[in-house]
mmCIF file of C-alpha atoms in Angstrom:
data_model
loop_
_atom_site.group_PDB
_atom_site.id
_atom_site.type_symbol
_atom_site.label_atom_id
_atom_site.label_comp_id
_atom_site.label_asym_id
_atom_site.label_seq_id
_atom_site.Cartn_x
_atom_site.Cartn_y
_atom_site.Cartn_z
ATOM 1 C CA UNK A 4 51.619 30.996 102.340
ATOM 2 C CA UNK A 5 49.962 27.671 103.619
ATOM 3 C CA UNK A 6 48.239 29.642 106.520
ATOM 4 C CA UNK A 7 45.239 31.591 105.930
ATOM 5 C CA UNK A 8 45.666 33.326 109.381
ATOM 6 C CA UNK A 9 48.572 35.237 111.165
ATOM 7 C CA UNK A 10 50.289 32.800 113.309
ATOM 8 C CA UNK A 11 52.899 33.467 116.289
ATOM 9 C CA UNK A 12 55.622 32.556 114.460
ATOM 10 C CA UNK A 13 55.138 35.441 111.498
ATOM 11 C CA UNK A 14 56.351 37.732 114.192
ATOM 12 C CA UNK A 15 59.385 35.291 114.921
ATOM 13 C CA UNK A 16 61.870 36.553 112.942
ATOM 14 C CA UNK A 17 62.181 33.145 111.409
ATOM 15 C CA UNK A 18 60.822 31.366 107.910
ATOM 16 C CA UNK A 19 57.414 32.492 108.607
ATOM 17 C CA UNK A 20 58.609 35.703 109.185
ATOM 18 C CA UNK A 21 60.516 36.313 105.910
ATOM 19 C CA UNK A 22 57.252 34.432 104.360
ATOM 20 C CA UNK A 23 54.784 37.143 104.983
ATOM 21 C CA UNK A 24 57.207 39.784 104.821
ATOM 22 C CA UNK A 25 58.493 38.548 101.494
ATOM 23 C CA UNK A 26 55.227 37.168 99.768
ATOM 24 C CA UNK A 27 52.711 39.745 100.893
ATOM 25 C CA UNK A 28 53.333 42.821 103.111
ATOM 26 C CA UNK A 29 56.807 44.340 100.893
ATOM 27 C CA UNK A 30 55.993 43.637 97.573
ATOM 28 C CA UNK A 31 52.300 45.015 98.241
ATOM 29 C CA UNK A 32 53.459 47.913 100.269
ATOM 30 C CA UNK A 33 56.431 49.015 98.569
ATOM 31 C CA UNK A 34 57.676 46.360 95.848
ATOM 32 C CA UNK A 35 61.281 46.511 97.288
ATOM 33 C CA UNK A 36 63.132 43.566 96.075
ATOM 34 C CA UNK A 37 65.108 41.344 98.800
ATOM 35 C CA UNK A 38 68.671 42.441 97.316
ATOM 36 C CA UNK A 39 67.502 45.821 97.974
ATOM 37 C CA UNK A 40 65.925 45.646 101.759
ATOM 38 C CA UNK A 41 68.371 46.919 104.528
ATOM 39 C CA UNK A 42 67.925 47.951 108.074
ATOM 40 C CA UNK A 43 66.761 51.659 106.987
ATOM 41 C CA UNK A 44 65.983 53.233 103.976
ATOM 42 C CA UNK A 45 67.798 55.966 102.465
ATOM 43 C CA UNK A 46 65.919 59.399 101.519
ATOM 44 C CA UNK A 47 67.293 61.529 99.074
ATOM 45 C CA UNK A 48 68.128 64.625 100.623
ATOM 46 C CA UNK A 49 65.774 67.699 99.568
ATOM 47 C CA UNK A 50 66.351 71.460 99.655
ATOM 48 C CA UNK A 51 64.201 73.165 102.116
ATOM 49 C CA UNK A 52 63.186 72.331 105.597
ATOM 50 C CA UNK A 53 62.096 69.077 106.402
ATOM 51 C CA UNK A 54 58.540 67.999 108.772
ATOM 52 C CA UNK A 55 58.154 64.861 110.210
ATOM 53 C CA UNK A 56 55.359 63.491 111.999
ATOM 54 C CA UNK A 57 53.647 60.376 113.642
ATOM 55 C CA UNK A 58 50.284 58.806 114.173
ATOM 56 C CA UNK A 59 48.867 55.387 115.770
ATOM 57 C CA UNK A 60 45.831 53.894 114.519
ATOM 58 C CA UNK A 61 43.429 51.389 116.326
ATOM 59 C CA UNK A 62 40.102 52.412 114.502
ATOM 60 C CA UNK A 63 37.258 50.211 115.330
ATOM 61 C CA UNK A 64 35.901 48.277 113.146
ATOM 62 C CA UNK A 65 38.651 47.796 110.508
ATOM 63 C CA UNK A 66 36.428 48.460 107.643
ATOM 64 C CA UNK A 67 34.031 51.185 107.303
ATOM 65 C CA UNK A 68 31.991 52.588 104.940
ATOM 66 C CA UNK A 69 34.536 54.923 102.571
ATOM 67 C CA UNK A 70 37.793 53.117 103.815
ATOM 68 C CA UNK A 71 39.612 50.861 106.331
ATOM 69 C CA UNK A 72 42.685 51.406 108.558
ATOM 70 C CA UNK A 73 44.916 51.041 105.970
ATOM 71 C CA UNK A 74 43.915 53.921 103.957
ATOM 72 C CA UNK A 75 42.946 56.158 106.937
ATOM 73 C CA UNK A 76 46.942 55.469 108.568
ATOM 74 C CA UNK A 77 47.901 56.849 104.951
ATOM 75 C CA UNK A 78 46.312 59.802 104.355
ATOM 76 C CA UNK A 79 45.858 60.995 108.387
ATOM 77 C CA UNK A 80 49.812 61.173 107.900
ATOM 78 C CA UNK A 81 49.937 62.640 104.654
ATOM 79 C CA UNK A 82 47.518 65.567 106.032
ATOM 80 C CA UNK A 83 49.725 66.063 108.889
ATOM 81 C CA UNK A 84 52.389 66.957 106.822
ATOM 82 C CA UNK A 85 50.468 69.074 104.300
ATOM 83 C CA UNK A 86 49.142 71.087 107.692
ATOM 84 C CA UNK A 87 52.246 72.773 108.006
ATOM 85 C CA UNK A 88 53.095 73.128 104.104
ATOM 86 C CA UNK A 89 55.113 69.923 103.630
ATOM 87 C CA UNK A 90 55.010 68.310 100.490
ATOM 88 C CA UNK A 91 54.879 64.035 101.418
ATOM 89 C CA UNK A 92 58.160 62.599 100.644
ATOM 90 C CA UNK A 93 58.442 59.359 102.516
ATOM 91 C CA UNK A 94 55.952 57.276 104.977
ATOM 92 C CA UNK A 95 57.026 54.353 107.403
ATOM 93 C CA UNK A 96 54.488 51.702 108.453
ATOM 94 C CA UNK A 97 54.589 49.746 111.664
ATOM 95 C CA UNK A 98 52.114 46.840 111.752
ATOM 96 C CA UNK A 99 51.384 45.167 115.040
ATOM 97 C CA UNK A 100 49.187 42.202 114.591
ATOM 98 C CA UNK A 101 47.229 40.182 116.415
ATOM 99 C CA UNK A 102 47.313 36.070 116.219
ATOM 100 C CA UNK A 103 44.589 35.145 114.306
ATOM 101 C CA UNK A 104 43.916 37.924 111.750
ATOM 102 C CA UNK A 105 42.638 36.531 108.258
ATOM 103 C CA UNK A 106 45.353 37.197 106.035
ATOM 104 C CA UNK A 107 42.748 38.177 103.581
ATOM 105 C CA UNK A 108 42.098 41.106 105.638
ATOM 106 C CA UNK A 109 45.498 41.877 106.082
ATOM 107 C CA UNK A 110 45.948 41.559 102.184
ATOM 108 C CA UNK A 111 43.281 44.253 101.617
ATOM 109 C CA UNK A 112 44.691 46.425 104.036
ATOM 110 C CA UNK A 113 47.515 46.829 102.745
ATOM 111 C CA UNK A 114 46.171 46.944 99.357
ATOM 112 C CA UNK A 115 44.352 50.334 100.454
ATOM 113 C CA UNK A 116 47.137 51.777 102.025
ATOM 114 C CA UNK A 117 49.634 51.293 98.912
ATOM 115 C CA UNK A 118 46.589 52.430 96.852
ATOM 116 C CA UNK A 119 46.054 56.023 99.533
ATOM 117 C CA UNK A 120 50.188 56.030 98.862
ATOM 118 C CA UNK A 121 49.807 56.570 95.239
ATOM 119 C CA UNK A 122 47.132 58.449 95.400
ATOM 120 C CA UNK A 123 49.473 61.533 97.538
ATOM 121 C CA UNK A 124 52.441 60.683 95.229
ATOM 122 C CA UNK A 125 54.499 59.829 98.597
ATOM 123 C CA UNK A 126 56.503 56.273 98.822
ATOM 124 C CA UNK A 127 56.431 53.764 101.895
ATOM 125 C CA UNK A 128 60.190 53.350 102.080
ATOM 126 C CA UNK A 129 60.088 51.546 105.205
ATOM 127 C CA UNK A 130 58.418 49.691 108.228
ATOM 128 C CA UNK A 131 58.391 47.202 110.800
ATOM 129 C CA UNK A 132 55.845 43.897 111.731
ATOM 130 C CA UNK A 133 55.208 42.511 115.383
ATOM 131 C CA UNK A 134 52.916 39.610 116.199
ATOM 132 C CA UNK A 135 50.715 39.277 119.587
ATOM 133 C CA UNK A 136 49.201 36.578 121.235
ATOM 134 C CA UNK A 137 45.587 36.125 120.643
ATOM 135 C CA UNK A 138 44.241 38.965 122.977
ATOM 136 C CA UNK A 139 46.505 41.041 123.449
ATOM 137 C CA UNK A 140 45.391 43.385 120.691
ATOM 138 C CA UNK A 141 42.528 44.095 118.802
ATOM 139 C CA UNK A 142 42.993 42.695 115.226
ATOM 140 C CA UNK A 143 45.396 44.922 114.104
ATOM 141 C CA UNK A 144 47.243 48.694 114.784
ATOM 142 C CA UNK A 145 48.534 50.859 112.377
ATOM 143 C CA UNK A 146 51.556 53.334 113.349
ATOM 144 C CA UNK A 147 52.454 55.239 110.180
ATOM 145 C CA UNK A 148 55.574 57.669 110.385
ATOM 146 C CA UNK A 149 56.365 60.432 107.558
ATOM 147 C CA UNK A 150 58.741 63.343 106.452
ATOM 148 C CA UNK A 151 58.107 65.919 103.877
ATOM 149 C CA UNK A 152 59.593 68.986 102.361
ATOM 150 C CA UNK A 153 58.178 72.865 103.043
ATOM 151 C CA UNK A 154 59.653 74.598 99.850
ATOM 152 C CA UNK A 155 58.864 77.772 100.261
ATOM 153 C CA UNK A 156 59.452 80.617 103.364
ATOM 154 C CA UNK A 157 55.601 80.967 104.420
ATOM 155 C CA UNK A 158 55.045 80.659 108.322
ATOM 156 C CA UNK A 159 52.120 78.356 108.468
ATOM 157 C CA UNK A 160 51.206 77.371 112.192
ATOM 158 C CA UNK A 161 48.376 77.085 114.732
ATOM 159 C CA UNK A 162 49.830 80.728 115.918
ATOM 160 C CA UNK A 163 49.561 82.839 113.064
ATOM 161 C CA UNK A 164 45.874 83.676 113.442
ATOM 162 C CA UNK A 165 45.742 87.220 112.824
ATOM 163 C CA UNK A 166 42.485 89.238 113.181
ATOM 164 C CA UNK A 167 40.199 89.775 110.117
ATOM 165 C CA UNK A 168 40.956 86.518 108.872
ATOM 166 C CA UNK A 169 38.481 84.530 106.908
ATOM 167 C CA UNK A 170 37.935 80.601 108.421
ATOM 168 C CA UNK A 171 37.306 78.556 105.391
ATOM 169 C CA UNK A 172 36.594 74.863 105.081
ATOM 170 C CA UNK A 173 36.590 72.090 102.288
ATOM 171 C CA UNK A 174 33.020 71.032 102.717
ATOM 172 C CA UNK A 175 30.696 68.681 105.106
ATOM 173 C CA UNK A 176 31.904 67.829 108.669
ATOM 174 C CA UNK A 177 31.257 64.952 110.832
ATOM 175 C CA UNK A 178 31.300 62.318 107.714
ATOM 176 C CA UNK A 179 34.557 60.282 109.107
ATOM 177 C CA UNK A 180 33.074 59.941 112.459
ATOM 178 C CA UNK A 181 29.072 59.119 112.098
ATOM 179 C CA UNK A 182 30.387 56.535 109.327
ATOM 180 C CA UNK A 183 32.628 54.371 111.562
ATOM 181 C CA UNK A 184 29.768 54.906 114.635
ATOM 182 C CA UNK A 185 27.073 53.416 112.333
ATOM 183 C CA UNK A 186 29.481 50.557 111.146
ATOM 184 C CA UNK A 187 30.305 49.764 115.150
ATOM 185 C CA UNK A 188 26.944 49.781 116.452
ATOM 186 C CA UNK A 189 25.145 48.218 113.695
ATOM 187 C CA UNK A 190 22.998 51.588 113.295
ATOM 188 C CA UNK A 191 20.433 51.876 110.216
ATOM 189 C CA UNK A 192 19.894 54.930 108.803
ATOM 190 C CA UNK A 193 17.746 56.354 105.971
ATOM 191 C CA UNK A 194 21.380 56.878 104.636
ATOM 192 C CA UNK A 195 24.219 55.595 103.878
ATOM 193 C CA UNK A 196 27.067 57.846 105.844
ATOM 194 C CA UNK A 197 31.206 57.145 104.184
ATOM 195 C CA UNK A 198 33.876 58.455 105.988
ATOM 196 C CA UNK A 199 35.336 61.570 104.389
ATOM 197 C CA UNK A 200 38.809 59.854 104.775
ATOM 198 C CA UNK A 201 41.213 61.575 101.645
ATOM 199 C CA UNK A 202 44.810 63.185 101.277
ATOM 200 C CA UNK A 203 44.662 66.472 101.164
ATOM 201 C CA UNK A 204 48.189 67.631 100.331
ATOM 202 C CA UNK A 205 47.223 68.297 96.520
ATOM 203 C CA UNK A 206 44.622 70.949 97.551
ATOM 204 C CA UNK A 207 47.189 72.609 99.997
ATOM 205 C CA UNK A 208 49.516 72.738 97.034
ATOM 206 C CA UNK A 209 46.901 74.558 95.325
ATOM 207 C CA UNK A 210 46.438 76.857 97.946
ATOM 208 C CA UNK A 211 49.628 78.023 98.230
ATOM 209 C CA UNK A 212 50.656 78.427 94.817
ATOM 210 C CA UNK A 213 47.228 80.711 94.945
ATOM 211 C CA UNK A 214 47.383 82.892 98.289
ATOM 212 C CA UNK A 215 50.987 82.849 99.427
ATOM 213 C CA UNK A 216 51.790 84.330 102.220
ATOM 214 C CA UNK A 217 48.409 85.172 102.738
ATOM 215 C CA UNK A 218 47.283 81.433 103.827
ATOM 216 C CA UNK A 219 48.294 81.989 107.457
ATOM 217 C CA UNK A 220 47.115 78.547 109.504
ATOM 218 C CA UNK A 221 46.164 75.450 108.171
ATOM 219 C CA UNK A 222 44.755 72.298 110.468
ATOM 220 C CA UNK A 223 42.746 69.435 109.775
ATOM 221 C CA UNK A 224 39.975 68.728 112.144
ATOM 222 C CA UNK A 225 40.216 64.950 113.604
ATOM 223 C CA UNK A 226 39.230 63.642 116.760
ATOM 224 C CA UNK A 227 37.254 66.531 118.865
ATOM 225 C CA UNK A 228 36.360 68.284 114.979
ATOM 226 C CA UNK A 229 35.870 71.476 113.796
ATOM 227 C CA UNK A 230 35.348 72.811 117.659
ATOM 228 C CA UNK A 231 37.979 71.622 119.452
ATOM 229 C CA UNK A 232 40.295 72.396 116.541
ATOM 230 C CA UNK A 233 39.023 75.817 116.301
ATOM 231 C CA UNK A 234 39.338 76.560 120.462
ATOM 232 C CA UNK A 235 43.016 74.820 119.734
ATOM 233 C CA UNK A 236 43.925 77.326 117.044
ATOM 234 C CA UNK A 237 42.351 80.470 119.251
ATOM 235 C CA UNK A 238 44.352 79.378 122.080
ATOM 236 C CA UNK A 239 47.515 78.631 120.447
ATOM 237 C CA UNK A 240 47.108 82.369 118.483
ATOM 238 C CA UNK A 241 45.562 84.669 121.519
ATOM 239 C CA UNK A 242 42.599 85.420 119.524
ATOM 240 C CA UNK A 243 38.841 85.293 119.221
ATOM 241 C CA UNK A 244 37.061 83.347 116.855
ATOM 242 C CA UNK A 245 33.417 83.767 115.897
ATOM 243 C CA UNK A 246 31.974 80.741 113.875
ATOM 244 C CA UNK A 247 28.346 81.146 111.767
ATOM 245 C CA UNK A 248 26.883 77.685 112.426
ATOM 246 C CA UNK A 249 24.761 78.078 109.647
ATOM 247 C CA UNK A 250 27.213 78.415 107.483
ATOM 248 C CA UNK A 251 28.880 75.110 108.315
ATOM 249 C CA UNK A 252 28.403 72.645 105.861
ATOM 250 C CA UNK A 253 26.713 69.504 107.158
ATOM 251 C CA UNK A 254 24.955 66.602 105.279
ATOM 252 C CA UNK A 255 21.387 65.892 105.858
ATOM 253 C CA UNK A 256 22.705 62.168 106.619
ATOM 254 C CA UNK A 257 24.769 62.943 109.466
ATOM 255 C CA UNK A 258 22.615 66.007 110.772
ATOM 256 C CA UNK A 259 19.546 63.359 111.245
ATOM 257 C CA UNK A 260 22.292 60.454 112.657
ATOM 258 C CA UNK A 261 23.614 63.081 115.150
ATOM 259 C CA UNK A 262 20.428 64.498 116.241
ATOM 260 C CA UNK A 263 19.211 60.863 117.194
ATOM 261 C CA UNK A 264 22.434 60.397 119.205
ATOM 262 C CA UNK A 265 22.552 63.451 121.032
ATOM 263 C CA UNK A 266 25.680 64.847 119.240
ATOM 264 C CA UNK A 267 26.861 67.826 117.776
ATOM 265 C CA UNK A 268 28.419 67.739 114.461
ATOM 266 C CA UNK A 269 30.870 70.179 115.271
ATOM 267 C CA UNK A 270 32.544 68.031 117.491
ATOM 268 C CA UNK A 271 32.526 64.852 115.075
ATOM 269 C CA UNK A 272 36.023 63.744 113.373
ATOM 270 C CA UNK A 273 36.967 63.966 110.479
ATOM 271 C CA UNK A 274 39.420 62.847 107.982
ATOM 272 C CA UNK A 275 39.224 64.890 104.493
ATOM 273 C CA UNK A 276 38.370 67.883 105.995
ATOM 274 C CA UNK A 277 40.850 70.902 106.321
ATOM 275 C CA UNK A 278 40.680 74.413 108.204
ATOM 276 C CA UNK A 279 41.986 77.343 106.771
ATOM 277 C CA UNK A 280 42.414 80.912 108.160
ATOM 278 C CA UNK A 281 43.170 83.231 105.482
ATOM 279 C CA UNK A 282 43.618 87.184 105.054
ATOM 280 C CA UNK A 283 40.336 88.566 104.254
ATOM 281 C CA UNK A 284 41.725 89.963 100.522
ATOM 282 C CA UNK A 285 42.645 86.909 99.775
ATOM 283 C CA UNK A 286 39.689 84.613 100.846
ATOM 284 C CA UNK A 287 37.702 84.842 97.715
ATOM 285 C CA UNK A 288 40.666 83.380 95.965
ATOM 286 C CA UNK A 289 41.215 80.681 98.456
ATOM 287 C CA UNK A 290 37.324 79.481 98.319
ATOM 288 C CA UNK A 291 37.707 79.199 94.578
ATOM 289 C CA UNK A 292 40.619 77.340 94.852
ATOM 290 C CA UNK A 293 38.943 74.522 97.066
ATOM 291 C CA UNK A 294 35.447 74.256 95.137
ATOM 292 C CA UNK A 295 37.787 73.954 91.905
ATOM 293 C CA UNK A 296 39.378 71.049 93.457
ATOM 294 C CA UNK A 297 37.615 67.134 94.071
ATOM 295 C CA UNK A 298 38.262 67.506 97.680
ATOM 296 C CA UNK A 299 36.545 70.467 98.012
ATOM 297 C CA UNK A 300 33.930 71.016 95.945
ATOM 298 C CA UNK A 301 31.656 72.103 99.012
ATOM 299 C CA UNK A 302 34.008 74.333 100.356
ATOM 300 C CA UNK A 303 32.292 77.610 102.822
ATOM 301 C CA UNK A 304 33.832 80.436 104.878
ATOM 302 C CA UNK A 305 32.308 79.467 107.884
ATOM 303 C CA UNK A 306 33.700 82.258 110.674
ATOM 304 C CA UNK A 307 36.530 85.398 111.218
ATOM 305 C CA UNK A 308 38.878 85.898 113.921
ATOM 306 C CA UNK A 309 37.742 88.765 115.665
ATOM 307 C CA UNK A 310 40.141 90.461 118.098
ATOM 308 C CA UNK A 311 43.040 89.449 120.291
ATOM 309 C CA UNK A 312 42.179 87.703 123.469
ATOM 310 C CA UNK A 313 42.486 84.898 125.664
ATOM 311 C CA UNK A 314 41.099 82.150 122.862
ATOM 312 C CA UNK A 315 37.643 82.527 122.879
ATOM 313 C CA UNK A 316 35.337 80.295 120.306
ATOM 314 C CA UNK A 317 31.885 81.595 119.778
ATOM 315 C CA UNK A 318 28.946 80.356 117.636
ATOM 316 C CA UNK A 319 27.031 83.131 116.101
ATOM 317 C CA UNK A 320 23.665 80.590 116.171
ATOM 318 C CA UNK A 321 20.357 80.506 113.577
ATOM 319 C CA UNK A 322 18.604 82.732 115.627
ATOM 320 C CA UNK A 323 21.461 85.002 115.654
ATOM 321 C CA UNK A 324 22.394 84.656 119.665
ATOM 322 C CA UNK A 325 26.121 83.619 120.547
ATOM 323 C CA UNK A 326 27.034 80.878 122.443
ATOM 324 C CA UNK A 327 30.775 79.845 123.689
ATOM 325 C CA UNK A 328 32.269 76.463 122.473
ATOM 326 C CA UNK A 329 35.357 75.086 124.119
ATOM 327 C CA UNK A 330 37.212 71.956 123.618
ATOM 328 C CA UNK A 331 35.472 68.268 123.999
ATOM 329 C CA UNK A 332 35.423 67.004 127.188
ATOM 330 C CA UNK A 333 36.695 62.948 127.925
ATOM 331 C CA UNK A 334 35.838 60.973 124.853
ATOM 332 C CA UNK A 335 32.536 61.402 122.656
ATOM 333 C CA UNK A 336 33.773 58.755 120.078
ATOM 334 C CA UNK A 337 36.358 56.381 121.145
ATOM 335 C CA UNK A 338 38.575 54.554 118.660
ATOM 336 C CA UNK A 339 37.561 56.365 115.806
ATOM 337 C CA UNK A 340 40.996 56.483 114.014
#
């Protein structure tokens, strides 16, 4: 391409259009050839039930320490399947792009998200590209659809809580969002913070082949983290919760970042990190399971659900007093994925 930017007309439908789709974004994202690109892909029909699922990205700034966009659109779709048991099957990627952006950046964007593609084993089968007028948007947003498969007849949902179960977790929280704060506002710390940002639907695949039936909820803790998920899952069950703060695993990095900033690493995002409420037999095997694994190799059982209730969230504190949590109020971190 003679360009080095993204002009109007690679949105036109025209030349440019089939340039940049042709030259750069399908043969990076998905190496379809033109003979074989048609109005819709065609997906193999698998047995079991089918999730879908769909997230918009507008993370700033583009590149972080530990990932970009591209990689974070991947796998924050990927783990929304795997929440609910899904294996990945197929992702679609809609790219809305501002006039202006460096293809270069564009280039390694995509690189990352074909490379986060391989990494889950799940295929980008199809997608769409608009252009904007300088402006208008911010660089570049990500909207990345997918369907998977649930092969097996567990219930796994945000409402099968069930008192006595063990809360575990697949290690530090607040990673994702300190690292893409620090990038933003030029912040220097004693060190370096990278975003957490991984698929996760390996270790879930691990986890259910180990605990069955027995794995009862499964959410990963994004934007409002581990607290607001937590009061989410209490509400959505009618149950208490009871969370051990100390036992919540949080690097030294991002304990020192938040307590400059005034924020609580509970409510930080992230985007490797999963939540997993588990029978209390079967928690020992679960934990295993996750510090076995590379995406969870500081895995804790961090709280119980306690009795059936209204959807309380309690932190049992250091000093051993109790204090309520509830879900984050307005925005603590804006455009974080």
């Amino acid at each position: 391409m003679k360009s080095e930017i993204i002009l109007l007309g690679h949105g036109s439908g025209g030349k440019l259009s089939h340039q940049l789709l042709d030259e750069l974004i399908v043969p990076t994202l998905s190496g379809y050839t033109p003979q074989n690109q048609n109005d819709a892909a065609i997906v193999a029909q698998p047995k079991g039930r089918l999730a879908m699922t769909t997230d918009s990205y507008v993370v700033d700034p583009l590149f972080f320490p530990g990932g970009n966009i591209g990689d974070l659109a991947v796998n924050g779709t990927v783990n929304d399947l795997a929440m609910v048991g899904a294996r990945p099957l197929a992702l679609s990627v809609g790219l809305i792009l501002e006039e202006g952006l460096p293809l270069s950046d564009l280039r390694t964007i995509l690189i990352s998200m074909k490379a986060a593609a391989e990494e889950a084993g799940v295929a980008i089968v199809t997608g769409d590209t608009k252009v904007v007028p300088r402006g208008k948007a911010d660089k570049i947003f990500i909207n990345t659809s997918g369907i998977g498969v649930i092969e097996h007849t567990f219930a796994i949902n945000g409402s099968g809580a069930k008192i006595g179960d063990q809360i575990l977790i697949n290690g530090p929280v607040g990673d994702h969002g300190m690292a893409v704060l620090a990038r933003r506002e030029g912040l220097e710390l004693d060190s370096d913070i990278h975003s957490d940002s991984a698929p996760l639907n390996g270790l879930v695949a691990e986890l259910l082949t180990a605990v069955g039936a027995d794995l009862h909820v499964l959410r990963d803790p994004t934007r409002g983290g581990v607290a607001t998920t937590l009061k989410e899952i209490a509400l959505q069950s009618g149950v208490d919760i009871t969370l051990n703060e100390t036992s919540v695993p949080v690097s030294k990095a991002v304990t020192g970042a938040c307590a400059i900033l005034g924020l609580d690493p509970l409510f930080v995002a992230n985007e490797g990190k999963l939540l997993a409420f588990v029978a209390p037999t079967a928690a020992d095997a679960a934990l295993a399971v996750m510090r076995n694994h590379p995406y969870g190799k500081s895995a804790a059982i961090i709280g119980e659900v306690t009795l059936a209730s209204v959807g309380r969230v309690k932190v049992r504190t250091a000093i051993g007093g109790l204090r309520s949590i509830e879900m984050l109020s307005g925005e603590q971190l804006p455009r974080i994925c």
